[in-house]
Coordinates of C-alpha atoms in Angstrom, one line a residue:
M1 CA -7.2 3.6 8.5
I2 CA -7.2 1.7 5.2
T3 CA -6.2 -1.5 6.7
S4 CA -9.5 -1.7 8.6
I5 CA -11.2 -3.1 5.6
A6 CA -8.1 -4.5 4.0
C7 CA -8.8 -8.4 4.3
T8 CA -12.5 -8.3 3.4
L9 CA -11.7 -9.1 -0.2
H10 CA -10.2 -12.5 -1.0
A11 CA -10.0 -14.4 -4.1
P12 CA -8.0 -17.5 -5.4
I13 CA -5.3 -16.7 -7.8
D14 CA -5.4 -18.2 -11.3
P15 CA -2.2 -17.3 -13.1
L16 CA -3.9 -17.8 -16.5
K17 CA -6.6 -15.2 -15.9
T18 CA -6.2 -11.5 -16.2
I19 CA -6.0 -8.9 -13.5
E20 CA -9.7 -8.0 -14.0
E21 CA -10.6 -11.6 -13.4
N22 CA -8.3 -11.9 -10.3
H23 CA -9.7 -8.9 -8.6
G24 CA -9.5 -10.0 -5.1
M25 CA -7.2 -7.6 -3.4
A26 CA -6.1 -7.0 0.3
F27 CA -3.4 -5.2 2.2
P28 CA -0.9 -7.1 4.3
F29 CA -1.4 -7.0 8.1
K30 CA 1.1 -7.2 11.0
P31 CA 0.5 -9.9 13.7
W32 CA -1.2 -8.9 17.0
G33 CA 1.1 -7.9 19.7
E34 CA 3.9 -6.8 17.5
E35 CA 6.4 -4.6 19.4
K36 CA 5.6 -0.8 18.8
K37 CA 7.8 0.8 16.3
T38 CA 8.0 4.3 14.9
R39 CA 5.3 4.4 12.5
R40 CA 6.6 5.6 9.1
R41 CA 4.9 6.4 5.8
F42 CA 6.7 6.9 2.4
I43 CA 5.5 9.4 -0.1
L44 CA 6.6 10.1 -3.7
S45 CA 5.8 13.5 -5.2
I46 CA 6.4 14.5 -8.7
D47 CA 6.4 18.0 -10.3
G48 CA 4.8 19.4 -13.4
G49 CA 6.8 20.5 -16.3
G50 CA 5.7 19.3 -19.6
M51 CA 8.6 17.6 -21.5
R52 CA 10.8 18.3 -18.6
G53 CA 9.1 15.2 -17.1
I54 CA 11.9 13.4 -18.7
I55 CA 14.1 14.3 -15.7
P56 CA 12.1 12.7 -12.9
A57 CA 11.3 9.9 -15.2
W58 CA 14.9 9.1 -15.9
I59 CA 15.7 9.4 -12.0
L60 CA 12.9 6.9 -11.2
G61 CA 14.2 4.4 -13.6
E62 CA 17.7 4.8 -11.8
I63 CA 16.2 4.3 -8.3
D64 CA 14.5 1.3 -9.6
K65 CA 17.7 -0.1 -11.0
G66 CA 19.3 0.8 -7.7
L67 CA 16.8 -1.2 -5.6
K68 CA 17.3 -4.2 -7.7
E69 CA 21.0 -3.9 -7.5
A70 CA 20.4 -3.9 -3.7
G71 CA 18.5 -7.2 -4.2
D72 CA 15.1 -5.7 -3.8
Y73 CA 12.9 -6.9 -6.8
R74 CA 9.7 -5.6 -5.6
P75 CA 7.8 -3.1 -8.1
L76 CA 8.9 0.4 -7.5
Y77 CA 5.4 1.6 -6.6
S78 CA 5.1 -1.0 -3.8
H79 CA 7.7 1.0 -1.7
F80 CA 5.3 4.1 -1.2
D81 CA 2.2 4.7 0.8
L82 CA 1.2 7.4 -1.4
I83 CA 2.2 8.7 -4.9
I84 CA 1.3 12.2 -6.1
G85 CA 1.9 14.1 -9.3
T86 CA 1.0 17.5 -11.0
S87 CA 0.6 17.8 -14.7
T88 CA 3.5 15.7 -16.3
G89 CA 4.1 14.3 -12.9
A90 CA 0.5 13.1 -12.9
L91 CA 1.2 11.2 -16.1
I92 CA 4.2 9.4 -14.5
A93 CA 2.3 8.8 -11.1
S94 CA -0.6 7.2 -13.0
A95 CA 1.7 4.9 -14.8
L96 CA 3.5 3.7 -11.7
S97 CA 0.9 1.3 -10.3
I98 CA -1.6 0.9 -13.1
P99 CA -2.6 -2.6 -14.1
T100 CA -1.0 -2.9 -17.6
E101 CA -3.7 -5.0 -19.3
G102 CA -5.6 -2.9 -21.8
T103 CA -2.9 -0.2 -21.8
S104 CA -0.1 0.7 -24.2
L105 CA 2.5 0.8 -21.3
P106 CA 5.3 -1.8 -21.3
K107 CA 4.9 -4.0 -18.3
E108 CA 7.8 -4.7 -16.2
S109 CA 9.4 -8.0 -16.7
G110 CA 9.4 -10.8 -14.0
E111 CA 6.7 -12.6 -12.0
D112 CA 4.5 -10.9 -9.6
Y113 CA 6.3 -10.7 -6.3
D114 CA 5.0 -12.9 -3.5
V115 CA 4.9 -11.7 0.0
Y116 CA 3.5 -13.5 3.2
S117 CA 1.5 -11.8 5.9
Y118 CA -0.7 -12.7 8.9
E119 CA -4.1 -11.5 10.0
T120 CA -4.6 -11.9 13.7
K121 CA -7.9 -11.1 15.3
R122 CA -8.9 -10.9 19.0
K123 CA -12.1 -12.7 19.5
L124 CA -12.5 -12.7 23.2
I125 CA -10.3 -11.1 26.0
F126 CA -7.8 -14.0 26.0
R127 CA -8.5 -15.6 22.6
T128 CA -6.9 -14.9 19.3
T129 CA -7.1 -16.4 16.0
T130 CA -4.5 -16.1 13.2
K131 CA -4.8 -16.7 9.5
R132 CA -2.1 -16.8 7.1
F133 CA -2.1 -15.7 3.4
R134 CA 0.1 -15.3 0.4
G135 CA -0.3 -12.1 -1.5
S136 CA 1.4 -11.2 -4.7
I137 CA 2.6 -7.6 -5.5
V138 CA 1.3 -7.1 -9.1
R139 CA 3.8 -6.0 -11.6
S140 CA 2.9 -2.7 -13.3
S141 CA 4.6 -0.6 -16.0
D142 CA 8.3 -0.6 -16.3
P143 CA 10.0 2.5 -14.7
S144 CA 13.0 2.1 -16.7
S145 CA 10.9 2.9 -19.9
F146 CA 9.5 6.2 -18.6
A147 CA 12.2 8.5 -20.1
G148 CA 12.0 6.7 -23.4
F149 CA 8.3 7.3 -23.4
Y150 CA 8.8 11.0 -23.5
M151 CA 11.4 10.7 -26.2
E152 CA 9.0 8.5 -28.3
K153 CA 5.6 10.1 -27.7
G154 CA 6.5 13.8 -27.0
S155 CA 5.6 14.8 -30.5
E156 CA 2.1 12.9 -30.2
I157 CA 1.4 14.9 -27.1
F158 CA 2.6 18.1 -28.7
P159 CA 2.1 17.9 -32.4
Q160 CA 4.3 20.8 -33.7
K161 CA 2.8 20.7 -37.1
S162 CA -0.8 21.6 -36.2
M163 CA -1.8 25.0 -37.3
S164 CA -2.5 26.4 -33.9
A165 CA 1.0 25.2 -32.8
I166 CA 2.5 27.2 -35.6
L167 CA 0.5 30.4 -35.2
G168 CA 0.5 30.1 -31.3
P169 CA -2.3 30.4 -28.8
I170 CA -3.7 33.6 -30.1
F171 CA -7.4 32.7 -30.8
T172 CA -7.6 29.2 -29.5
D173 CA -5.6 26.7 -27.5
K174 CA -2.4 25.5 -29.0
Y175 CA -3.3 21.8 -29.1
S176 CA -6.3 19.9 -29.6
G177 CA -7.9 18.5 -26.3
S178 CA -9.8 15.6 -28.2
E179 CA -6.5 14.4 -29.9
Y180 CA -4.8 14.5 -26.5
E181 CA -7.6 12.5 -25.0
K182 CA -7.4 9.8 -27.6
F183 CA -3.7 9.5 -26.9
L184 CA -4.3 9.3 -23.1
R185 CA -7.0 6.6 -23.6
T186 CA -4.7 4.4 -25.8
L187 CA -2.0 4.9 -23.0
Y188 CA -4.0 4.1 -19.9
G189 CA -7.0 2.2 -21.3
E190 CA -10.2 2.5 -19.4
H191 CA -9.0 1.7 -15.9
S192 CA -10.5 3.7 -13.2
M193 CA -8.6 5.6 -10.5
D194 CA -9.6 3.0 -7.8
E195 CA -7.9 0.4 -9.8
L196 CA -4.4 1.9 -9.1
M197 CA -2.5 -0.5 -6.7
V198 CA -1.3 2.2 -4.3
S199 CA -2.9 5.3 -3.1
T200 CA -2.4 7.9 -5.8
A201 CA -3.4 11.5 -6.3
L202 CA -3.4 13.7 -9.5
I203 CA -3.5 17.3 -8.7
S204 CA -5.9 19.7 -10.9
Y205 CA -7.4 23.1 -10.2
S206 CA -11.1 23.8 -10.4
T207 CA -11.8 27.0 -12.2
D208 CA -15.4 27.2 -11.2
N209 CA -14.8 27.3 -7.6
G210 CA -11.3 28.4 -7.3
M211 CA -10.0 25.3 -5.4
I212 CA -7.2 22.7 -5.7
F213 CA -8.9 19.6 -7.0
P214 CA -7.1 16.4 -6.1
I215 CA -8.2 13.4 -8.1
T216 CA -7.4 10.4 -5.9
S217 CA -7.7 6.7 -6.1
W218 CA -9.8 6.5 -2.8
N219 CA -12.5 9.0 -3.2
T220 CA -12.8 10.0 -6.9
G221 CA -13.3 6.4 -8.2
N222 CA -15.7 7.5 -11.1
F223 CA -12.7 9.3 -12.7
K224 CA -10.9 7.1 -15.3
I225 CA -7.1 7.3 -15.0
W226 CA -6.8 8.9 -18.3
E227 CA -9.4 11.6 -17.3
G228 CA -7.4 12.3 -14.1
A229 CA -4.2 12.7 -16.2
R230 CA -6.0 14.8 -18.7
A231 CA -7.5 17.2 -16.1
S232 CA -4.1 17.5 -14.2
S233 CA -2.2 18.4 -17.4
A234 CA -4.6 20.8 -19.0
A235 CA -2.0 23.6 -19.1
P236 CA -3.8 27.0 -19.9
L237 CA -3.0 28.1 -23.5
Y238 CA -1.9 24.6 -24.4
F239 CA -4.9 22.5 -24.0
P240 CA -8.5 23.4 -23.1
A241 CA -9.9 22.8 -19.7
F242 CA -11.3 19.4 -18.9
S243 CA -15.1 19.3 -18.1
K244 CA -16.1 16.5 -15.7
E245 CA -19.4 15.9 -13.5
Y246 CA -18.5 14.8 -10.0
N247 CA -20.7 14.7 -7.0
G248 CA -23.7 16.0 -8.9
R249 CA -21.9 19.1 -10.4
R250 CA -19.8 19.7 -13.4
S251 CA -16.3 21.1 -12.9
Q252 CA -14.0 22.9 -15.1
L253 CA -10.5 21.4 -14.4
I254 CA -7.1 22.8 -15.5
D255 CA -3.5 22.0 -14.9
G256 CA -2.8 21.7 -11.2
G257 CA 0.6 23.5 -11.8
V258 CA -1.2 26.8 -11.6
A259 CA -1.4 26.3 -8.0
A260 CA 0.8 23.5 -6.9
N261 CA 3.6 22.6 -9.4
N262 CA 5.4 20.9 -6.5
P263 CA 2.5 19.0 -4.9
S264 CA 4.5 18.0 -1.7
L265 CA 2.4 20.1 0.7
I266 CA -0.8 18.7 -0.7
A267 CA 0.9 15.2 -0.4
Y268 CA 1.5 15.8 3.3
K269 CA -2.1 16.9 3.8
L270 CA -3.5 13.9 2.0
G271 CA -1.0 11.6 3.7
R272 CA -2.1 12.9 7.2
E273 CA -5.8 12.2 6.3
L274 CA -5.0 8.7 5.1
Y275 CA -2.6 7.6 7.8
P276 CA -3.5 9.7 10.9
D277 CA -1.4 7.7 13.4
T278 CA 1.9 8.2 11.5
D279 CA 4.9 9.3 13.4
I280 CA 7.0 10.5 10.5
F281 CA 6.3 11.1 6.7
H282 CA 9.4 10.4 4.5
I283 CA 8.7 12.5 1.3
L284 CA 10.8 12.3 -1.9
S285 CA 10.0 15.3 -4.1
L286 CA 11.3 15.0 -7.6
S287 CA 11.5 18.3 -9.6
T288 CA 11.6 18.8 -13.3
A289 CA 14.6 21.3 -12.9
A290 CA 12.6 24.5 -13.5
P291 CA 15.3 27.3 -13.2
V292 CA 15.2 29.9 -10.4
Y293 CA 13.8 33.0 -12.1
K294 CA 16.0 36.1 -11.4
S295 CA 15.8 39.5 -12.9
T296 CA 17.7 42.6 -12.2
Q297 CA 15.7 44.9 -14.5
D298 CA 13.7 47.7 -13.3
A299 CA 9.8 46.8 -13.6
G300 CA 7.0 49.1 -14.1
G301 CA 3.7 49.0 -15.8
L302 CA 2.6 46.3 -18.2
T303 CA 5.7 46.7 -20.3
G304 CA 8.0 46.2 -17.2
W305 CA 6.0 43.5 -15.3
G306 CA 4.0 41.9 -18.1
G307 CA 6.8 39.6 -19.3
Q308 CA 8.0 38.4 -15.9
I309 CA 5.2 38.4 -13.2
T310 CA 4.0 35.0 -13.9
K311 CA 7.6 33.6 -13.7
I312 CA 8.0 35.4 -10.4
F313 CA 4.7 33.9 -8.9
Q314 CA 5.7 30.4 -10.1
N315 CA 9.1 30.7 -8.6
A316 CA 7.7 32.0 -5.4
S317 CA 5.3 29.1 -5.0
L318 CA 8.1 26.7 -5.3
C319 CA 10.1 28.5 -2.8
L320 CA 7.1 28.6 -0.3
T321 CA 6.5 24.9 -0.7
D322 CA 10.1 24.1 0.3
E323 CA 10.1 26.4 3.1
A324 CA 6.8 25.0 4.5
M325 CA 7.8 21.4 4.1
N326 CA 11.2 22.0 5.8
A327 CA 9.3 23.5 8.8
I328 CA 6.9 20.6 9.6
S329 CA 8.2 18.6 12.4
D330 CA 6.9 15.1 11.5
V331 CA 8.3 15.3 7.8
D332 CA 11.6 14.2 6.5
Y333 CA 11.5 16.1 3.3
T334 CA 14.0 15.4 0.4
R335 CA 13.9 17.7 -2.5
I336 CA 15.6 16.7 -5.7
W337 CA 16.6 19.8 -7.6
A338 CA 19.8 21.4 -8.9
P339 CA 20.5 24.1 -11.3
V340 CA 21.1 21.7 -14.3
L341 CA 19.4 23.7 -17.2
D342 CA 21.2 26.5 -18.8
R343 CA 18.0 27.8 -20.3
K344 CA 14.4 27.1 -19.7
I345 CA 12.9 24.3 -21.7
K346 CA 9.3 25.1 -22.8
L347 CA 6.5 22.5 -21.8
D348 CA 6.2 21.6 -25.5
E349 CA 9.9 21.5 -26.8
T350 CA 10.2 18.0 -28.4
S351 CA 13.2 18.5 -30.8
R352 CA 15.9 16.1 -30.5
S353 CA 18.4 18.8 -29.2
S354 CA 15.9 19.6 -26.4
V355 CA 15.4 15.9 -25.5
D356 CA 19.3 15.5 -25.3
T357 CA 19.6 18.6 -23.2
L358 CA 17.0 17.2 -20.8
L359 CA 18.6 13.7 -20.6
K360 CA 22.0 15.3 -19.8
A361 CA 20.1 17.4 -17.3
A362 CA 18.6 14.3 -15.7
E363 CA 22.0 12.6 -15.3
R364 CA 23.5 15.8 -13.7
M365 CA 20.5 16.0 -11.5
Y366 CA 21.1 12.5 -10.1
S367 CA 24.9 13.1 -9.7
E368 CA 24.4 16.2 -7.8
N369 CA 21.8 14.6 -5.6
A370 CA 23.4 11.0 -5.5
T371 CA 23.9 11.0 -1.7
K372 CA 20.3 11.8 -1.1
L373 CA 19.0 9.4 -3.6
E374 CA 21.3 6.5 -2.5
G375 CA 20.1 7.0 1.0
W376 CA 16.6 6.7 -0.1
I377 CA 17.4 3.5 -2.1
K378 CA 19.0 2.0 1.1
M379 CA 16.2 3.1 3.3
L380 CA 13.4 1.7 0.9
S381 CA 15.2 -1.7 0.4
K382 CA 15.2 -2.3 4.0
E383 CA 11.4 -1.5 4.7
E384 CA 8.8 -4.1 4.8
T385 CA 6.1 -3.8 2.0
P386 CA 3.6 -1.1 3.3
D387 CA 0.3 -2.2 4.4
S388 CA -1.1 0.3 1.9
V389 CA -0.2 -1.8 -1.2
K390 CA -2.9 -3.9 -2.8
L391 CA -2.2 -7.5 -3.0
R392 CA -3.7 -10.4 -4.8
V393 CA -4.6 -12.8 -2.1
R394 CA -4.4 -16.6 -1.7
R395 CA -5.5 -17.9 1.6
L396 CA -3.2 -20.6 3.3
P397 CA -3.8 -22.8 6.0
S398 CA -3.4 -21.4 9.5
P399 CA 0.0 -22.0 11.1
P400 CA 0.4 -24.3 14.2
P401 CA 0.4 -22.4 17.5
E402 CA 4.1 -22.8 18.0
E403 CA 5.1 -21.3 14.7
A404 CA 6.6 -18.0 15.0
H405 CA 5.6 -15.1 12.9
P406 CA 8.3 -13.9 10.5

């Protein structure tokens, strides 16, 4: 369990110092002897889809707004034990709990959110000691700005005026990998994956060994956040593969959407590894509204299958993930999807009309899933801060023996 080493890092908090200087972090503990409850974990999963990322980005802004209206002012990321994203979903997942110093992401307004917790240890058979600490849930980037980010920065990610963009990916990838990397480094700075303030996984695919490659905040710490986002969003034909040396070997990494555009099943696997004593995993899966692919035309040979086989594979993969997630007994799976797009929006469509279409689709998506999403807001607002969330820690005096734990 992550919590077994949680309180080994303690440092006084100086509000005048940066997050790098106040680097002591810990996880909140529950007091010894607490009544056994159903052990729950909460996971956020975000699909890939290029500019269609506007849809889950807008919905996350609405969830954050709903929590605040319910009186819950904790940062959005601090409601989850694991956040996972593929491709454009990886960009959003990375932004949710990143320390914003040194980035170009707008920081959420307000002070860091203080919580109180207790660390109780049994020393001998009948003796216990209790230490009290106050921790701050650090403010990260502002979820309400995520949809605006796509509107403002979409043309920087997909510069339509480049020669290869005009001619198409015939002899080379459509967009420059180096220019995209400059953009990501400006966006995320030089923060490492292990600096993310809640467990996070960005899904990529290794072409040199044919395996899904999760870039995580707990075991791929030598990855910068921008590198993880770059690898997860290296869509074939659009961007070149991302080359990175890891564990003594160099891997060629491409967009995780080739294998898991909806990464919920991988999220469950990773969640089970991180939190093996969990009774139930609540998984909120946000789609990018990819339309269901249907075709009634006869198929035969390259001329018949060539234009549709990839779309069939992609659609089948999404269906398979939903079927698998709904069949797992210890999972409460909520998939947010609706047929809100009249046409398929390409990954790199950045025109004003396309953006307006996506914003309207996001509103319709929320409306058609309002009961589910409002149920999640209500559930999250009632839950205590998960012990998986990193806190800045300030040690307080131990309480007197008669003081009851909150």
